[in-house]
Short mmCIF file of N, CA and C in Angstrom, two decimals:
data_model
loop_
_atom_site.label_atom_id
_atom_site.label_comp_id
_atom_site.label_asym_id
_atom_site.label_seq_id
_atom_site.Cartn_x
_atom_site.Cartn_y
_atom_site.Cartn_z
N UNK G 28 19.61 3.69 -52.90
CA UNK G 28 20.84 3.20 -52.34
C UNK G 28 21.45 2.22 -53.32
N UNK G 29 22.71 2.42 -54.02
CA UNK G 29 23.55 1.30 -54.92
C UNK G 29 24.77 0.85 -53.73
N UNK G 30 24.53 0.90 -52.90
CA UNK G 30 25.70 0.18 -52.33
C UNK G 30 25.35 -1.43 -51.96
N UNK G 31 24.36 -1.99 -52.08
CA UNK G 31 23.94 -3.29 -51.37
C UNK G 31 24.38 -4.42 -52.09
N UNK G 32 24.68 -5.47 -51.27
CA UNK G 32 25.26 -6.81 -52.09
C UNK G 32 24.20 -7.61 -52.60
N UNK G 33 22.71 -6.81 -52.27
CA UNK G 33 21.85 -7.45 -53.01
C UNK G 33 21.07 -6.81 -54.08
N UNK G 34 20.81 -7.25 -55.00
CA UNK G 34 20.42 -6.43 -56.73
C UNK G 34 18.69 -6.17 -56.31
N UNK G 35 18.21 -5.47 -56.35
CA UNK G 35 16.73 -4.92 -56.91
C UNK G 35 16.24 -5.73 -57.35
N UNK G 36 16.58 -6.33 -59.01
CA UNK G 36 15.82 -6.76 -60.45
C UNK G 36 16.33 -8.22 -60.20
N UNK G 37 15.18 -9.00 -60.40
CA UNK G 37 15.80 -10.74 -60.86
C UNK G 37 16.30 -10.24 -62.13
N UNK G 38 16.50 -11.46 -62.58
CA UNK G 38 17.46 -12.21 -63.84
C UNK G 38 16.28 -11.48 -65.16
N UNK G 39 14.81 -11.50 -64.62
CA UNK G 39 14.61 -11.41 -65.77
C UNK G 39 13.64 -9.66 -65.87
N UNK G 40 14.43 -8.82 -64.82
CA UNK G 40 14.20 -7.65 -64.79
C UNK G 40 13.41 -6.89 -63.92
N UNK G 41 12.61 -7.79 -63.01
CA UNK G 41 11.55 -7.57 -62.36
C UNK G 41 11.91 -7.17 -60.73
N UNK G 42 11.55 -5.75 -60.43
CA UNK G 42 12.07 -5.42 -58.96
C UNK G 42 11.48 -6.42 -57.96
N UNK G 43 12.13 -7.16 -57.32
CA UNK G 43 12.10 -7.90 -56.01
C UNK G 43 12.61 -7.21 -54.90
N UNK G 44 13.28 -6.31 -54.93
CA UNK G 44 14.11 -5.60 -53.51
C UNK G 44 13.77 -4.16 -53.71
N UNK G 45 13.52 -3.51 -52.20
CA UNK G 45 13.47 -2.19 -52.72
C UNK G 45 14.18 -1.96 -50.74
N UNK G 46 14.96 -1.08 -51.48
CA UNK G 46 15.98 -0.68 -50.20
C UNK G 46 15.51 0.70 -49.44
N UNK G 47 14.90 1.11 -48.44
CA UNK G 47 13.86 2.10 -48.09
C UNK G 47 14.61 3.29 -47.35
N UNK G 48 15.98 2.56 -46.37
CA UNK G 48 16.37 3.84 -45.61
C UNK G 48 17.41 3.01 -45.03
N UNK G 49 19.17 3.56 -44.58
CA UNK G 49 20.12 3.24 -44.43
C UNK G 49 20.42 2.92 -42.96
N UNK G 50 20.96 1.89 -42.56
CA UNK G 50 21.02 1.57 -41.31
C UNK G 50 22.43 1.82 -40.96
N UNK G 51 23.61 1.90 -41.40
CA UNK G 51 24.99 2.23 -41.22
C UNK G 51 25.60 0.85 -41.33
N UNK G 52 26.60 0.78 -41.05
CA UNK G 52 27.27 -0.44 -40.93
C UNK G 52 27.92 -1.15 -39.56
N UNK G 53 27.87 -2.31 -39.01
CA UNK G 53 28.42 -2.53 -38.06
C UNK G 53 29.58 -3.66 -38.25
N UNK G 54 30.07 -3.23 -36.93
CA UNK G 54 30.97 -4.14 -36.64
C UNK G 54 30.75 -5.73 -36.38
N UNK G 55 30.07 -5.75 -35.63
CA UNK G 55 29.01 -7.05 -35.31
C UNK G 55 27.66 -7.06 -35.33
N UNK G 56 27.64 -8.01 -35.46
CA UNK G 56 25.78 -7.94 -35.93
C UNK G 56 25.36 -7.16 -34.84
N UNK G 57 24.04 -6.35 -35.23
CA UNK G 57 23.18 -5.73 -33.98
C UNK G 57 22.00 -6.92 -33.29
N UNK G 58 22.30 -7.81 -32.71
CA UNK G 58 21.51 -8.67 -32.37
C UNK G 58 20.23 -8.30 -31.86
N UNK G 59 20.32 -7.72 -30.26
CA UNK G 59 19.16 -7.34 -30.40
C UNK G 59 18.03 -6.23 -30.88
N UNK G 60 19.29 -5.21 -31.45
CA UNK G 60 17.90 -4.47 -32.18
C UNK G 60 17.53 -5.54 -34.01
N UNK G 61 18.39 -6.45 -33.98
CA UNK G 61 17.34 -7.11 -35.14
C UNK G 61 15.89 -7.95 -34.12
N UNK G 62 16.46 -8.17 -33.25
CA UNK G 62 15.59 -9.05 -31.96
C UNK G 62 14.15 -8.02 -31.90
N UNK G 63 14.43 -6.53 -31.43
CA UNK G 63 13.34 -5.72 -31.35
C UNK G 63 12.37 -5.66 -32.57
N UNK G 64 13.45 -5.45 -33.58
CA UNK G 64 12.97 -4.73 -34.70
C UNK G 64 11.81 -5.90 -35.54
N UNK G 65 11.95 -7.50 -34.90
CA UNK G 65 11.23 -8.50 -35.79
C UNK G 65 10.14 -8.63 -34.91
N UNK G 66 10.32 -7.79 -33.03
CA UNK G 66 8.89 -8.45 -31.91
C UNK G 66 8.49 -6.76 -32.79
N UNK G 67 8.43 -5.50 -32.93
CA UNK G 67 7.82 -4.80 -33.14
C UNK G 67 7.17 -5.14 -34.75
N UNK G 68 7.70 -6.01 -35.84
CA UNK G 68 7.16 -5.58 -36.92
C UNK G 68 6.55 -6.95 -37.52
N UNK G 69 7.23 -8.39 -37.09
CA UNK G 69 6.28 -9.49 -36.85
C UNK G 69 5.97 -9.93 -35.80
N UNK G 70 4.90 -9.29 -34.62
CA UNK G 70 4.74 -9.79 -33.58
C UNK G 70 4.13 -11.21 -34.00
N UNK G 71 3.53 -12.12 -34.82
CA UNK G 71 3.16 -13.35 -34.76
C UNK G 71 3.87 -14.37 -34.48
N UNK G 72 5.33 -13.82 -34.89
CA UNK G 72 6.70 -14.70 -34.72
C UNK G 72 6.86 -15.27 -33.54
N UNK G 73 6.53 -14.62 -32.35
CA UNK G 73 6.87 -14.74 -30.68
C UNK G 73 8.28 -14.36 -30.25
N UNK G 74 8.74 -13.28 -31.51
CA UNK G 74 9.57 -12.38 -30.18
C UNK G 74 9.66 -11.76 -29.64
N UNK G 75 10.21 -11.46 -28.42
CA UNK G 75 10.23 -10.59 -27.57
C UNK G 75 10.76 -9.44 -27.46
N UNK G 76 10.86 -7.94 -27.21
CA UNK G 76 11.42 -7.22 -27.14
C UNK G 76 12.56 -7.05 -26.64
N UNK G 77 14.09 -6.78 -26.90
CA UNK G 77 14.90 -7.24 -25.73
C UNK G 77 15.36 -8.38 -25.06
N UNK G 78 15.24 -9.21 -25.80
CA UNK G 78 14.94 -10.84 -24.93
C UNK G 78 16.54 -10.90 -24.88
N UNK G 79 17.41 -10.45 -25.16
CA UNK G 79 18.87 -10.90 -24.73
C UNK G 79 19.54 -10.29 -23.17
#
C-alpha cells in the first residue's frame, strides 16, 4: 500500500511500518470498532468490547 501518510523506512532506511491490509476510509472516526478491535487484540489494556 503507497497511499499512507505514514513512510515505512526511518530517516536512516530501516522499515519501522509495515501496512498489512486496507481498511477504507471514513468519514468519522470508527470509534467503536477501533474500541473492539484494541479489547480483541490487547486484551491487557481493559477494553471492552462495544463499550459505547
Amino acid at each position: 500500500m503507497d497511499d499512507s501518510n505514514y513512510h515505512p523506512f526511518d530517516q536512516s532506511g530501516q522499515r519501522h511500518t509495515e501496512y498489512l491490509r486496507r481498511h477504507g476510509s471514513f468519514n468519522e472516526v470508527p470509534l467503536e470498532r477501533l474500541i473492539d478491535d484494541f479489547a480483541k487484540y490487547y486484551p491487557g489494556l481493559g477494553y471492552k468490547a462495544s463499550a459505547l
